[in-house]
PDB file of C-alpha atoms in Angstrom:
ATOM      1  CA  UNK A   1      -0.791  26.544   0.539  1.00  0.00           C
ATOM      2  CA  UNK A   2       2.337  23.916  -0.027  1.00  0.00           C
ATOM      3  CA  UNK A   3       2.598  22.237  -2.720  1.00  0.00           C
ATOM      4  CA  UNK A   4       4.562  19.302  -1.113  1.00  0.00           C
ATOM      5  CA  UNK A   5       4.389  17.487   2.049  1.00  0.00           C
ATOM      6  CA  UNK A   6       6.702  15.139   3.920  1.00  0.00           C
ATOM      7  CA  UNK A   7       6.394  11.650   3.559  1.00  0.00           C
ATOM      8  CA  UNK A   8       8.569   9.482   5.079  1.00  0.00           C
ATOM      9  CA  UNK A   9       8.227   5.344   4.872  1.00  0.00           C
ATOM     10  CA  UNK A  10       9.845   3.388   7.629  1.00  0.00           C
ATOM     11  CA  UNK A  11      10.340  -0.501   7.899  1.00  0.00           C
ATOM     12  CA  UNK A  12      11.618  -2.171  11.302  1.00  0.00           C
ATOM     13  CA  UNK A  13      14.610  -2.039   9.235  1.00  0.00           C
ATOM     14  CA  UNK A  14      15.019   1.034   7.967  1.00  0.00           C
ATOM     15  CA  UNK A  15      14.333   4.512   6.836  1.00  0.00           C
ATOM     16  CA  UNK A  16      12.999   3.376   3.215  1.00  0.00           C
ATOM     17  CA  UNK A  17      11.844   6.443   2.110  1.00  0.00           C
ATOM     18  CA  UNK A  18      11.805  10.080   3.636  1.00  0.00           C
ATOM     19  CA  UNK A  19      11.754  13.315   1.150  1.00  0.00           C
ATOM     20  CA  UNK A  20       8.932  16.316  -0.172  1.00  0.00           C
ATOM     21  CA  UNK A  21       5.845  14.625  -2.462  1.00  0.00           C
ATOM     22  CA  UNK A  22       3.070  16.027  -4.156  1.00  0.00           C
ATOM     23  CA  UNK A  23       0.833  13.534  -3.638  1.00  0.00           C
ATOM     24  CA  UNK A  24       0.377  10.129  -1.909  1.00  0.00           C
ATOM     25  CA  UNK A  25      -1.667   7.321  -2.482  1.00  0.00           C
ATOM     26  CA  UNK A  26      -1.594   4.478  -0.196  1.00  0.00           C
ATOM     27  CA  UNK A  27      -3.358   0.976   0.299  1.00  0.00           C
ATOM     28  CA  UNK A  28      -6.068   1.288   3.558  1.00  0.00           C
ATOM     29  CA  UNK A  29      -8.497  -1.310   4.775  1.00  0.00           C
ATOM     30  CA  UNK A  30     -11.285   0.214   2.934  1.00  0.00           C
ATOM     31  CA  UNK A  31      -9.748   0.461  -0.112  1.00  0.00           C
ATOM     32  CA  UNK A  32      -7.014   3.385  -1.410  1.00  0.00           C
ATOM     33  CA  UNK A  33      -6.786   6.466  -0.014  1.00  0.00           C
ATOM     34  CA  UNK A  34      -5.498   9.564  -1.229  1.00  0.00           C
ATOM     35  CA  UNK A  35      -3.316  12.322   0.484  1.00  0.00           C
ATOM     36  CA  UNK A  36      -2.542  15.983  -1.078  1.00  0.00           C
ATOM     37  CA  UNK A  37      -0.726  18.410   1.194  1.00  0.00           C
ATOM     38  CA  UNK A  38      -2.794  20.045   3.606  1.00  0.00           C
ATOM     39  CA  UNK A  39      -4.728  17.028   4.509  1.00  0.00           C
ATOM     40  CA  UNK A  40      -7.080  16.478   7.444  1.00  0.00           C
ATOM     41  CA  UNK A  41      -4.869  14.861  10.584  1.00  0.00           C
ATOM     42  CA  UNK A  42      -5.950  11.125  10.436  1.00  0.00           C
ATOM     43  CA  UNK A  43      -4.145   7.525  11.263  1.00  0.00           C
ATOM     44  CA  UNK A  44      -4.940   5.071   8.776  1.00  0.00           C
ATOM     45  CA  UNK A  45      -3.971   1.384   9.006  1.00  0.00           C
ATOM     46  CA  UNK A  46      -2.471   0.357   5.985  1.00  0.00           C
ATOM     47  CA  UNK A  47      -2.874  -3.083   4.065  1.00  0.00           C
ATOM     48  CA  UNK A  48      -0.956  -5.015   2.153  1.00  0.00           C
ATOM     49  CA  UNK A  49      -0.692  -3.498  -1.543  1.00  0.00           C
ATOM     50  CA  UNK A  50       0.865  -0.670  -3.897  1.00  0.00           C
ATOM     51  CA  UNK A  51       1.691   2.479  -2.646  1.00  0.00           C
ATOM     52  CA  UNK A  52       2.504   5.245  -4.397  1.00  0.00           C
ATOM     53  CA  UNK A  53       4.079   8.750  -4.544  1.00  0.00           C
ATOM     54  CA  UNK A  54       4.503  11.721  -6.600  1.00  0.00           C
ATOM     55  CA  UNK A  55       7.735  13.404  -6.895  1.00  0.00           C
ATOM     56  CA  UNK A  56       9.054  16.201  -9.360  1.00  0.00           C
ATOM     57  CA  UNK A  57       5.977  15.451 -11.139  1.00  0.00           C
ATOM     58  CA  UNK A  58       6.928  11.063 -11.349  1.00  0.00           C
ATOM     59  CA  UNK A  59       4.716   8.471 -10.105  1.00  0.00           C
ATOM     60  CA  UNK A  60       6.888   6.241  -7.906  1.00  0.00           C
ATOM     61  CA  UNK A  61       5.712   2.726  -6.717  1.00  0.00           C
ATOM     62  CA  UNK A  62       6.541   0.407  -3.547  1.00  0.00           C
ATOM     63  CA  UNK A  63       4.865  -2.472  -2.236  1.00  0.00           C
ATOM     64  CA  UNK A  64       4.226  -2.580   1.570  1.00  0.00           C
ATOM     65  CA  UNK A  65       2.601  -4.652   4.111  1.00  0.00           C
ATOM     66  CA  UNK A  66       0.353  -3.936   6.730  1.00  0.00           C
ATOM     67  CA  UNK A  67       0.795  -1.447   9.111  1.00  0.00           C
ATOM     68  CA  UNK A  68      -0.458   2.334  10.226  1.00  0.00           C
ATOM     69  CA  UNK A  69      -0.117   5.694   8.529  1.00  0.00           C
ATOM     70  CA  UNK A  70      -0.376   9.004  10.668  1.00  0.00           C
ATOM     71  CA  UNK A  71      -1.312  11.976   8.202  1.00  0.00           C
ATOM     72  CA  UNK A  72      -0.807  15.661   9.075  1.00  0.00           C
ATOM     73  CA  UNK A  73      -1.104  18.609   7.024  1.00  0.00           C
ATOM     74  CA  UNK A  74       2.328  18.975   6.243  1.00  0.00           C
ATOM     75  CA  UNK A  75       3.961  15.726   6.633  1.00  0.00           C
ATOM     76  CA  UNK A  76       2.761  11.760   6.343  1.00  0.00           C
ATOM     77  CA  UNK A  77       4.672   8.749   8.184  1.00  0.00           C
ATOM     78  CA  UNK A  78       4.272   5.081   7.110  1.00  0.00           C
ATOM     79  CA  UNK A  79       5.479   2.463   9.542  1.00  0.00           C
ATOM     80  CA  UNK A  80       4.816  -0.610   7.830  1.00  0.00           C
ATOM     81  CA  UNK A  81       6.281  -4.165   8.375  1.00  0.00           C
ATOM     82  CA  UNK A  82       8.427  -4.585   4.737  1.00  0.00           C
ATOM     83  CA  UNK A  83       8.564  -1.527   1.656  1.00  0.00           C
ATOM     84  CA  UNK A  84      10.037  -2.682  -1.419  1.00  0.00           C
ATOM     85  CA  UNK A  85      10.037  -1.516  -4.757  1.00  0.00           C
ATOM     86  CA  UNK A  86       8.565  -3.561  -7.577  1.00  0.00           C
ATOM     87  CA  UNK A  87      11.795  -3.551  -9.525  1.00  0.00           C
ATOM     88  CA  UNK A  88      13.548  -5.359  -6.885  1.00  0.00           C
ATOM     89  CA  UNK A  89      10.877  -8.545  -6.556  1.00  0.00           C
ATOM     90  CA  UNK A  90      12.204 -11.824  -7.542  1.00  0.00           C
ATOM     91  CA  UNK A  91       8.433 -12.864  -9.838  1.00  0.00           C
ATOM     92  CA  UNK A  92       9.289 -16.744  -9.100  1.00  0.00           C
ATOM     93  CA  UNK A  93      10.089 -16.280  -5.340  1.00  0.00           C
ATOM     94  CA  UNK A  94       7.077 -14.422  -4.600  1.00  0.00           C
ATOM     95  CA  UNK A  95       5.005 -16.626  -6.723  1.00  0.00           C
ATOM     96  CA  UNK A  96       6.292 -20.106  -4.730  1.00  0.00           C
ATOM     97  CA  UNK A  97       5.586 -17.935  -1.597  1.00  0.00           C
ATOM     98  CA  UNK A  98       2.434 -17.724  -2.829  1.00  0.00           C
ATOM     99  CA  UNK A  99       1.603 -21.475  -3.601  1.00  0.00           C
ATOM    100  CA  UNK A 100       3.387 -21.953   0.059  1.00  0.00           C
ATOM    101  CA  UNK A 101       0.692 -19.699   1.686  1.00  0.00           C
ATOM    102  CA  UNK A 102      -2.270 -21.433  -0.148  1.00  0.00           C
ATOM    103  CA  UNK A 103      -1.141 -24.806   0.643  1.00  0.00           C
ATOM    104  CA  UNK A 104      -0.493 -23.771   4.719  1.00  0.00           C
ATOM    105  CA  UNK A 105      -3.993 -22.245   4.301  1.00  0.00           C
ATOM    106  CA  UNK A 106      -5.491 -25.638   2.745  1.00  0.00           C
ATOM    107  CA  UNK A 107      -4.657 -28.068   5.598  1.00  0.00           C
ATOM    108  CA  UNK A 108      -6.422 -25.939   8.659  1.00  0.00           C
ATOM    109  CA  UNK A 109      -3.649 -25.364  11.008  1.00  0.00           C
ATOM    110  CA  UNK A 110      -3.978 -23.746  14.597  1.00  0.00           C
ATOM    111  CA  UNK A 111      -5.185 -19.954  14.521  1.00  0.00           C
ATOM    112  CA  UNK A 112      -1.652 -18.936  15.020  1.00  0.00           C
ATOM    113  CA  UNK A 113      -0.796 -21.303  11.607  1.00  0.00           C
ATOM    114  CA  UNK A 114      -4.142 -19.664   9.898  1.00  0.00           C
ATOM    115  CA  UNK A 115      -2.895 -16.036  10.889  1.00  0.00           C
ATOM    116  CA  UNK A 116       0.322 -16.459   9.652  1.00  0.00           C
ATOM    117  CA  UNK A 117      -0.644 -18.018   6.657  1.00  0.00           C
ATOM    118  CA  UNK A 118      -3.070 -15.379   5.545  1.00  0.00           C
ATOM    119  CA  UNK A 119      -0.280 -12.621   6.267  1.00  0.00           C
ATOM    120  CA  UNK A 120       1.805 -14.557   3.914  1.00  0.00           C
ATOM    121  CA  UNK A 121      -0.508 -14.951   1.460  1.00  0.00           C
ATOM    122  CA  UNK A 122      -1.749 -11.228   1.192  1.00  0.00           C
ATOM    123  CA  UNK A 123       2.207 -10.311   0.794  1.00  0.00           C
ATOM    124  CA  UNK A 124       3.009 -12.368  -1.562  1.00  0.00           C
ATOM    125  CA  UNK A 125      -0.065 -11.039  -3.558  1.00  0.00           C
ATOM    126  CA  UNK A 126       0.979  -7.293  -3.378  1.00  0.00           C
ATOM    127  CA  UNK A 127       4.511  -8.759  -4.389  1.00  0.00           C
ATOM    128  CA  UNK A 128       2.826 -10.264  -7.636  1.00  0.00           C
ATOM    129  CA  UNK A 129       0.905  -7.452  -8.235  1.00  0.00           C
ATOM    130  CA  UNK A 130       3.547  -4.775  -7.678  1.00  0.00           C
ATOM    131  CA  UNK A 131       5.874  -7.037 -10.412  1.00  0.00           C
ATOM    132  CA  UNK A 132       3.027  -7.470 -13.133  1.00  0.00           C
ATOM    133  CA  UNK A 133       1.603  -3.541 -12.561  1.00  0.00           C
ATOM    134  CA  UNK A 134       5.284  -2.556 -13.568  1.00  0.00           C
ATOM    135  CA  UNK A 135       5.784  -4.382 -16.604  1.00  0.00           C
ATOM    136  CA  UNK A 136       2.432  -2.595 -17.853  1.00  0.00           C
TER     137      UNK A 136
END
């Protein structure tokens, strides 16, 4: 059996990630979920939060926001909305994104307003968390 799989993390953007990992651990609506190579064919949709991958051995970390995972034995593709990594979040950005979010959320807006609010809210969590898990 391989040892490695393909895992490749894509952002309306960009290609922000595509190379062989060991393992993959990514954030799903019921909470994480793990992927070793040879895994069970399954799409996943993917929440806002830390993912990470193994390579050479090396943890490596990025925060993305929602969006689907399709898992196959021998490869995985993430198409989420942004991937960044932790050491590129500016703390005091994502933390006034944040307090924007929370106040837009406090003066029930439309649906659209409440949607949109939410979505900003949960990024700039996984933003905040990404930062502060690093400095651990």
């Amino acid at each position: 059996m391989a040892k490695t799989f393909l895992l490749e993390i894509v952002t309306p953007e960009r290609q922000f990630f595509t190379g062989q990992v060991e393992s993959l651990i990514l954030p799903a609506s019921d909470g994480s979920y793990g992927v070793e190579p040879g895994h069970e064919p399954v799409v996943a949709a993917v929440e806002p939060g830390e993912t990470r991958y193994k390579v050479d051995g090396q943890w490596q970390s990025v925060i993305v926001t929602q969006g689907f995972a399709e898992i196959m034995s021998d490869y995985a593709v993430l198409l989420v909305s942004t991937a960044e990594r932790p050491e590129d979040i500016d703390e005091a950005r994502a933390q006034r994104a944040k307090q924007r979010a929370e106040e837009r959320l406090r003066q029930h807006g439309s649906r659209t307003e409440y949607i949109q609010s939410k979505a900003a809210l949960a990024r700039a969590t996984a933003r905040l968390s990404g930062v502060r898990h690093r400095r651990r």
